[in-house]
Amino acid sequence: MHLAYPAVLAALLFCVGLYGVLARRNAILVLMSVELMLNAVNLNLVAFDVWLRDTLHSGQALTLFTIAIAAAEIGIGLAIVLAVYRNRGTSDIDRLRDTAETDEAEALPETAETATAVTGTAGTTSAEANESPGKTKKAEATR
């Protein structure tokens, strides 16, 4: 058997997997594309092991380690995807960018305190004033 046949097949599989990683928005399809890329690498390892006629079969041994790592990767990846799907209701990768926290979230409560300082505490109810006496002191101090 010529080395060109499995090498070309592995290159095609890797290109299809790379396209799947770059073009897909669903996290499960991206994980499947990564698995396709790893299988292309495994095919190359076994093909070169047979072509070089290695007595230790190191290409096949490395393929077994790659399969074990791929199984662990897909298990952890699916657990993360399921956790995100339960929290967000979607596994769309573009919407996962919303999970990053920004400084704007920390700045919003401070702007609310300064807004009450400008308008005064007359608009607050007695329950709000009892819950946060430190906020009213802070609002009075900023006047």
Short mmCIF file of N, CA and C in Angstrom, two decimals:
data_model
loop_
_atom_site.label_atom_id
_atom_site.label_comp_id
_atom_site.label_asym_id
_atom_site.label_seq_id
_atom_site.Cartn_x
_atom_site.Cartn_y
_atom_site.Cartn_z
N MET A 1 0.85 -1.18 0.00
CA MET A 1 0.00 0.00 0.00
C MET A 1 0.89 1.24 0.00
N HIS A 2 0.51 2.20 -0.81
CA HIS A 2 1.26 3.45 -0.88
C HIS A 2 0.90 4.34 0.30
N LEU A 3 1.85 5.16 0.70
CA LEU A 3 1.64 6.07 1.82
C LEU A 3 0.74 7.24 1.42
N ALA A 4 0.63 7.51 0.14
CA ALA A 4 -0.12 8.68 -0.32
C ALA A 4 -1.62 8.54 -0.05
N TYR A 5 -2.16 7.36 -0.14
CA TYR A 5 -3.61 7.19 0.04
C TYR A 5 -4.08 7.56 1.45
N PRO A 6 -3.50 6.97 2.51
CA PRO A 6 -3.95 7.37 3.85
C PRO A 6 -3.55 8.81 4.19
N ALA A 7 -2.44 9.30 3.64
CA ALA A 7 -2.03 10.67 3.92
C ALA A 7 -3.01 11.68 3.31
N VAL A 8 -3.46 11.41 2.09
CA VAL A 8 -4.44 12.30 1.45
C VAL A 8 -5.78 12.22 2.18
N LEU A 9 -6.18 11.01 2.56
CA LEU A 9 -7.43 10.86 3.31
C LEU A 9 -7.36 11.59 4.65
N ALA A 10 -6.23 11.48 5.33
CA ALA A 10 -6.06 12.17 6.61
C ALA A 10 -6.07 13.68 6.42
N ALA A 11 -5.46 14.16 5.35
CA ALA A 11 -5.46 15.60 5.08
C ALA A 11 -6.88 16.10 4.80
N LEU A 12 -7.65 15.31 4.04
CA LEU A 12 -9.04 15.70 3.79
C LEU A 12 -9.89 15.69 5.06
N LEU A 13 -9.71 14.67 5.90
CA LEU A 13 -10.43 14.62 7.16
C LEU A 13 -10.07 15.80 8.06
N PHE A 14 -8.79 16.13 8.09
CA PHE A 14 -8.35 17.25 8.92
C PHE A 14 -8.92 18.57 8.41
N CYS A 15 -8.96 18.74 7.09
CA CYS A 15 -9.53 19.97 6.52
C CYS A 15 -11.03 20.08 6.80
N VAL A 16 -11.74 18.97 6.71
CA VAL A 16 -13.18 18.99 7.03
C VAL A 16 -13.38 19.33 8.50
N GLY A 17 -12.56 18.75 9.38
CA GLY A 17 -12.65 19.07 10.80
C GLY A 17 -12.31 20.52 11.10
N LEU A 18 -11.30 21.04 10.41
CA LEU A 18 -10.93 22.45 10.61
C LEU A 18 -12.03 23.38 10.14
N TYR A 19 -12.66 23.05 9.02
CA TYR A 19 -13.80 23.84 8.56
C TYR A 19 -14.94 23.79 9.57
N GLY A 20 -15.18 22.61 10.15
CA GLY A 20 -16.23 22.48 11.14
C GLY A 20 -15.96 23.30 12.39
N VAL A 21 -14.70 23.36 12.82
CA VAL A 21 -14.36 24.16 13.99
C VAL A 21 -14.54 25.65 13.71
N LEU A 22 -14.14 26.08 12.53
CA LEU A 22 -14.19 27.51 12.21
C LEU A 22 -15.57 28.01 11.81
N ALA A 23 -16.38 27.15 11.22
CA ALA A 23 -17.65 27.62 10.65
C ALA A 23 -18.87 27.33 11.51
N ARG A 24 -18.81 26.37 12.39
CA ARG A 24 -19.99 25.97 13.16
C ARG A 24 -20.19 26.87 14.37
N ARG A 25 -21.45 27.02 14.75
CA ARG A 25 -21.80 27.81 15.93
C ARG A 25 -22.28 26.94 17.08
N ASN A 26 -22.64 25.71 16.79
CA ASN A 26 -23.11 24.79 17.82
C ASN A 26 -21.90 24.13 18.48
N ALA A 27 -21.87 24.14 19.81
CA ALA A 27 -20.71 23.63 20.53
C ALA A 27 -20.53 22.13 20.34
N ILE A 28 -21.60 21.38 20.22
CA ILE A 28 -21.49 19.94 20.03
C ILE A 28 -20.89 19.61 18.67
N LEU A 29 -21.28 20.36 17.64
CA LEU A 29 -20.69 20.15 16.31
C LEU A 29 -19.21 20.54 16.28
N VAL A 30 -18.84 21.54 17.06
CA VAL A 30 -17.43 21.92 17.15
C VAL A 30 -16.63 20.79 17.82
N LEU A 31 -17.19 20.20 18.87
CA LEU A 31 -16.51 19.07 19.52
C LEU A 31 -16.38 17.88 18.57
N MET A 32 -17.40 17.63 17.76
CA MET A 32 -17.31 16.55 16.78
C MET A 32 -16.26 16.85 15.72
N SER A 33 -16.11 18.10 15.36
CA SER A 33 -15.08 18.48 14.38
C SER A 33 -13.68 18.31 14.96
N VAL A 34 -13.51 18.60 16.23
CA VAL A 34 -12.21 18.37 16.88
C VAL A 34 -11.90 16.88 16.91
N GLU A 35 -12.90 16.07 17.16
CA GLU A 35 -12.69 14.62 17.13
C GLU A 35 -12.31 14.14 15.73
N LEU A 36 -12.89 14.73 14.72
CA LEU A 36 -12.54 14.38 13.34
C LEU A 36 -11.09 14.74 13.05
N MET A 37 -10.65 15.87 13.55
CA MET A 37 -9.25 16.26 13.37
C MET A 37 -8.31 15.30 14.10
N LEU A 38 -8.67 14.89 15.31
CA LEU A 38 -7.85 13.93 16.05
C LEU A 38 -7.80 12.58 15.35
N ASN A 39 -8.90 12.17 14.74
CA ASN A 39 -8.90 10.91 13.99
C ASN A 39 -8.03 10.99 12.75
N ALA A 40 -7.95 12.17 12.13
CA ALA A 40 -7.04 12.34 10.99
C ALA A 40 -5.59 12.20 11.44
N VAL A 41 -5.27 12.73 12.59
CA VAL A 41 -3.92 12.58 13.14
C VAL A 41 -3.64 11.11 13.46
N ASN A 42 -4.62 10.42 14.02
CA ASN A 42 -4.44 8.99 14.33
C ASN A 42 -4.21 8.18 13.06
N LEU A 43 -4.92 8.52 12.01
CA LEU A 43 -4.73 7.82 10.73
C LEU A 43 -3.31 8.04 10.21
N ASN A 44 -2.81 9.25 10.32
CA ASN A 44 -1.43 9.52 9.91
C ASN A 44 -0.42 8.75 10.76
N LEU A 45 -0.65 8.70 12.06
CA LEU A 45 0.28 7.98 12.94
C LEU A 45 0.35 6.50 12.58
N VAL A 46 -0.77 5.87 12.35
CA VAL A 46 -0.78 4.45 12.02
C VAL A 46 -0.20 4.22 10.62
N ALA A 47 -0.51 5.10 9.67
CA ALA A 47 0.01 4.94 8.31
C ALA A 47 1.53 5.07 8.28
N PHE A 48 2.07 6.03 9.00
CA PHE A 48 3.53 6.17 9.01
C PHE A 48 4.19 5.05 9.81
N ASP A 49 3.50 4.54 10.81
CA ASP A 49 4.03 3.40 11.56
C ASP A 49 4.15 2.17 10.66
N VAL A 50 3.14 1.94 9.84
CA VAL A 50 3.18 0.80 8.91
C VAL A 50 4.22 1.05 7.82
N TRP A 51 4.31 2.27 7.34
CA TRP A 51 5.24 2.57 6.24
C TRP A 51 6.70 2.46 6.69
N LEU A 52 6.98 2.89 7.92
CA LEU A 52 8.36 2.83 8.42
C LEU A 52 8.72 1.45 8.97
N ARG A 53 7.73 0.58 9.11
CA ARG A 53 7.92 -0.78 9.63
C ARG A 53 8.65 -0.76 10.98
N ASP A 54 8.09 0.03 11.87
CA ASP A 54 8.67 0.18 13.20
C ASP A 54 8.41 -1.10 14.01
N THR A 55 9.46 -1.64 14.62
CA THR A 55 9.29 -2.87 15.39
C THR A 55 8.61 -2.61 16.73
N LEU A 56 8.72 -1.41 17.25
CA LEU A 56 8.08 -1.08 18.52
C LEU A 56 6.63 -0.63 18.35
N HIS A 57 6.25 -0.35 17.13
CA HIS A 57 4.90 0.15 16.83
C HIS A 57 4.57 1.38 17.66
N SER A 58 5.48 2.32 17.66
CA SER A 58 5.30 3.53 18.47
C SER A 58 4.18 4.41 17.94
N GLY A 59 3.92 4.39 16.65
CA GLY A 59 2.81 5.16 16.09
C GLY A 59 1.47 4.65 16.57
N GLN A 60 1.35 3.33 16.67
CA GLN A 60 0.10 2.74 17.15
C GLN A 60 -0.06 2.97 18.65
N ALA A 61 1.03 2.93 19.39
CA ALA A 61 0.96 3.20 20.82
C ALA A 61 0.56 4.66 21.07
N LEU A 62 1.13 5.57 20.30
CA LEU A 62 0.77 6.98 20.44
C LEU A 62 -0.68 7.22 20.03
N THR A 63 -1.17 6.43 19.08
CA THR A 63 -2.58 6.53 18.68
C THR A 63 -3.49 6.12 19.83
N LEU A 64 -3.12 5.09 20.59
CA LEU A 64 -3.93 4.69 21.74
C LEU A 64 -3.98 5.80 22.80
N PHE A 65 -2.85 6.48 23.03
CA PHE A 65 -2.85 7.59 23.97
C PHE A 65 -3.71 8.75 23.46
N THR A 66 -3.67 8.99 22.17
CA THR A 66 -4.48 10.05 21.58
C THR A 66 -5.97 9.74 21.70
N ILE A 67 -6.32 8.48 21.53
CA ILE A 67 -7.73 8.08 21.68
C ILE A 67 -8.17 8.27 23.12
N ALA A 68 -7.32 7.93 24.08
CA ALA A 68 -7.67 8.11 25.50
C ALA A 68 -7.83 9.58 25.85
N ILE A 69 -6.95 10.41 25.34
CA ILE A 69 -7.05 11.85 25.59
C ILE A 69 -8.29 12.43 24.92
N ALA A 70 -8.61 11.94 23.73
CA ALA A 70 -9.81 12.41 23.03
C ALA A 70 -11.07 12.02 23.78
N ALA A 71 -11.08 10.84 24.38
CA ALA A 71 -12.25 10.41 25.16
C ALA A 71 -12.43 11.29 26.39
N ALA A 72 -11.33 11.62 27.05
CA ALA A 72 -11.41 12.51 28.22
C ALA A 72 -11.84 13.90 27.79
N GLU A 73 -11.33 14.37 26.68
CA GLU A 73 -11.68 15.71 26.18
C GLU A 73 -13.15 15.80 25.82
N ILE A 74 -13.68 14.77 25.20
CA ILE A 74 -15.09 14.82 24.81
C ILE A 74 -15.98 14.70 26.03
N GLY A 75 -15.56 13.96 27.04
CA GLY A 75 -16.35 13.86 28.27
C GLY A 75 -16.42 15.19 29.00
N ILE A 76 -15.30 15.86 29.15
CA ILE A 76 -15.28 17.16 29.82
C ILE A 76 -15.99 18.20 28.97
N GLY A 77 -15.77 18.15 27.67
CA GLY A 77 -16.42 19.11 26.78
C GLY A 77 -17.93 18.99 26.80
N LEU A 78 -18.44 17.77 26.77
CA LEU A 78 -19.89 17.58 26.83
C LEU A 78 -20.47 18.00 28.18
N ALA A 79 -19.71 17.79 29.24
CA ALA A 79 -20.18 18.24 30.56
C ALA A 79 -20.28 19.76 30.61
N ILE A 80 -19.32 20.44 30.03
CA ILE A 80 -19.36 21.91 29.99
C ILE A 80 -20.51 22.38 29.12
N VAL A 81 -20.70 21.74 27.97
CA VAL A 81 -21.79 22.14 27.07
C VAL A 81 -23.15 21.93 27.74
N LEU A 82 -23.33 20.81 28.44
CA LEU A 82 -24.58 20.56 29.14
C LEU A 82 -24.82 21.57 30.26
N ALA A 83 -23.77 21.94 30.99
CA ALA A 83 -23.92 22.94 32.05
C ALA A 83 -24.29 24.30 31.47
N VAL A 84 -23.67 24.66 30.36
CA VAL A 84 -23.99 25.94 29.71
C VAL A 84 -25.41 25.90 29.15
N TYR A 85 -25.80 24.77 28.59
CA TYR A 85 -27.16 24.65 28.03
C TYR A 85 -28.22 24.75 29.13
N ARG A 86 -27.94 24.19 30.28
CA ARG A 86 -28.90 24.29 31.39
C ARG A 86 -29.03 25.72 31.90
N ASN A 87 -27.91 26.44 31.92
CA ASN A 87 -27.94 27.81 32.43
C ASN A 87 -28.48 28.81 31.40
N ARG A 88 -28.08 28.66 30.16
CA ARG A 88 -28.40 29.63 29.12
C ARG A 88 -29.58 29.24 28.24
N GLY A 89 -29.83 27.96 28.10
CA GLY A 89 -30.90 27.51 27.22
C GLY A 89 -30.47 27.35 25.78
N THR A 90 -29.20 27.52 25.48
CA THR A 90 -28.69 27.35 24.12
C THR A 90 -27.23 26.91 24.19
N SER A 91 -26.78 26.24 23.14
CA SER A 91 -25.37 25.85 23.05
C SER A 91 -24.67 26.61 21.93
N ASP A 92 -25.21 27.77 21.60
CA ASP A 92 -24.63 28.61 20.55
C ASP A 92 -23.35 29.25 21.07
N ILE A 93 -22.27 29.09 20.33
CA ILE A 93 -20.97 29.58 20.78
C ILE A 93 -20.92 31.10 20.80
N ASP A 94 -21.59 31.75 19.88
CA ASP A 94 -21.56 33.21 19.85
C ASP A 94 -22.20 33.83 21.10
N ARG A 95 -23.15 33.14 21.68
CA ARG A 95 -23.81 33.67 22.88
C ARG A 95 -23.01 33.38 24.14
N LEU A 96 -21.99 32.54 24.06
CA LEU A 96 -21.16 32.27 25.22
C LEU A 96 -20.25 33.44 25.54
N ARG A 97 -20.08 34.34 24.62
CA ARG A 97 -19.26 35.52 24.88
C ARG A 97 -19.91 36.44 25.89
N ASP A 98 -21.20 36.29 26.12
CA ASP A 98 -21.92 37.12 27.09
C ASP A 98 -21.61 36.72 28.52
N THR A 99 -20.95 35.59 28.73
CA THR A 99 -20.68 35.13 30.09
C THR A 99 -19.54 35.89 30.74
N ALA A 100 -18.75 36.59 29.97
CA ALA A 100 -17.63 37.32 30.53
C ALA A 100 -18.14 38.52 31.32
N GLU A 101 -17.58 38.71 32.51
CA GLU A 101 -17.98 39.85 33.34
C GLU A 101 -17.16 41.06 32.94
N THR A 102 -17.79 42.20 32.95
CA THR A 102 -17.11 43.44 32.61
C THR A 102 -17.13 44.38 33.80
N ASP A 103 -16.42 45.48 33.70
CA ASP A 103 -16.40 46.47 34.75
C ASP A 103 -17.70 47.26 34.81
N GLU A 104 -18.49 47.22 33.76
CA GLU A 104 -19.76 47.93 33.74
C GLU A 104 -20.72 47.37 34.78
N ALA A 105 -20.66 46.08 35.03
CA ALA A 105 -21.54 45.47 36.02
C ALA A 105 -21.20 45.96 37.42
N GLU A 106 -19.94 46.23 37.68
CA GLU A 106 -19.54 46.75 38.97
C GLU A 106 -19.87 48.23 39.09
N ALA A 107 -19.88 48.96 37.98
CA ALA A 107 -20.12 50.40 38.02
C ALA A 107 -21.59 50.73 38.15
N LEU A 108 -22.48 49.81 37.79
CA LEU A 108 -23.91 50.11 37.84
C LEU A 108 -24.44 50.40 39.25
N PRO A 109 -24.10 49.64 40.29
CA PRO A 109 -24.61 49.98 41.61
C PRO A 109 -24.09 51.33 42.11
N GLU A 110 -22.88 51.70 41.74
CA GLU A 110 -22.34 52.99 42.17
C GLU A 110 -23.11 54.13 41.52
N THR A 111 -23.50 53.98 40.27
CA THR A 111 -24.26 55.04 39.62
C THR A 111 -25.65 55.15 40.22
N ALA A 112 -26.20 54.04 40.70
CA ALA A 112 -27.51 54.09 41.35
C ALA A 112 -27.40 54.84 42.67
N GLU A 113 -26.29 54.67 43.39
CA GLU A 113 -26.10 55.38 44.65
C GLU A 113 -25.93 56.88 44.41
N THR A 114 -25.21 57.23 43.37
CA THR A 114 -25.02 58.64 43.08
C THR A 114 -26.31 59.26 42.58
N ALA A 115 -27.16 58.47 41.94
CA ALA A 115 -28.44 59.00 41.48
C ALA A 115 -29.34 59.30 42.68
N THR A 116 -29.31 58.49 43.72
CA THR A 116 -30.10 58.79 44.91
C THR A 116 -29.50 59.95 45.67
N ALA A 117 -28.18 60.13 45.55
CA ALA A 117 -27.56 61.26 46.24
C ALA A 117 -27.96 62.56 45.58
N VAL A 118 -28.12 62.55 44.28
CA VAL A 118 -28.49 63.77 43.57
C VAL A 118 -29.95 64.10 43.83
N THR A 119 -30.81 63.09 43.78
CA THR A 119 -32.24 63.34 43.97
C THR A 119 -32.61 63.44 45.44
N GLY A 120 -31.77 62.94 46.31
CA GLY A 120 -32.09 62.98 47.73
C GLY A 120 -32.71 61.68 48.16
N THR A 121 -32.90 61.52 49.45
CA THR A 121 -33.47 60.29 49.96
C THR A 121 -34.96 60.40 50.17
N ALA A 122 -35.57 61.47 49.70
CA ALA A 122 -37.00 61.64 49.88
C ALA A 122 -37.79 60.62 49.07
N GLY A 123 -37.21 60.13 47.96
CA GLY A 123 -37.92 59.18 47.12
C GLY A 123 -37.83 57.76 47.63
N THR A 124 -37.04 57.51 48.65
CA THR A 124 -36.91 56.14 49.15
C THR A 124 -37.97 55.86 50.19
N THR A 125 -38.33 54.62 50.29
CA THR A 125 -39.32 54.22 51.29
C THR A 125 -38.61 53.96 52.61
N SER A 126 -39.37 53.82 53.66
CA SER A 126 -38.77 53.59 54.97
C SER A 126 -38.11 52.21 55.04
N ALA A 127 -38.66 51.23 54.30
CA ALA A 127 -38.06 49.89 54.28
C ALA A 127 -36.70 49.94 53.61
N GLU A 128 -36.58 50.72 52.53
CA GLU A 128 -35.29 50.85 51.85
C GLU A 128 -34.30 51.57 52.73
N ALA A 129 -34.74 52.56 53.46
CA ALA A 129 -33.84 53.30 54.33
C ALA A 129 -33.37 52.43 55.49
N ASN A 130 -34.23 51.55 55.99
CA ASN A 130 -33.84 50.66 57.07
C ASN A 130 -32.89 49.57 56.60
N GLU A 131 -33.03 49.13 55.33
CA GLU A 131 -32.17 48.07 54.81
C GLU A 131 -30.76 48.55 54.57
N SER A 132 -30.60 49.78 54.15
CA SER A 132 -29.27 50.24 53.79
C SER A 132 -28.97 51.59 54.43
N PRO A 133 -28.69 51.63 55.73
CA PRO A 133 -28.36 52.90 56.34
C PRO A 133 -27.00 53.41 55.87
N GLY A 134 -26.11 52.51 55.46
CA GLY A 134 -24.80 52.94 54.96
C GLY A 134 -24.92 53.67 53.64
N LYS A 135 -25.88 53.27 52.83
CA LYS A 135 -26.05 53.93 51.53
C LYS A 135 -26.55 55.36 51.71
N THR A 136 -27.45 55.57 52.68
CA THR A 136 -27.94 56.94 52.87
C THR A 136 -26.85 57.81 53.44
N LYS A 137 -26.01 57.26 54.32
CA LYS A 137 -24.89 58.03 54.86
C LYS A 137 -23.92 58.38 53.74
N LYS A 138 -23.68 57.40 52.85
CA LYS A 138 -22.79 57.64 51.73
C LYS A 138 -23.38 58.68 50.79
N ALA A 139 -24.70 58.63 50.58
CA ALA A 139 -25.36 59.58 49.70
C ALA A 139 -25.31 60.97 50.30
N GLU A 140 -25.48 61.09 51.64
CA GLU A 140 -25.41 62.39 52.28
C GLU A 140 -23.99 62.93 52.26
N ALA A 141 -23.01 62.05 52.34
CA ALA A 141 -21.62 62.49 52.35
C ALA A 141 -21.17 62.99 50.98
N THR A 142 -21.80 62.50 49.94
CA THR A 142 -21.39 62.93 48.60
C THR A 142 -22.04 64.22 48.18
N ARG A 143 -23.01 64.76 48.95
CA ARG A 143 -23.68 66.00 48.57
C ARG A 143 -22.80 67.17 48.69
#
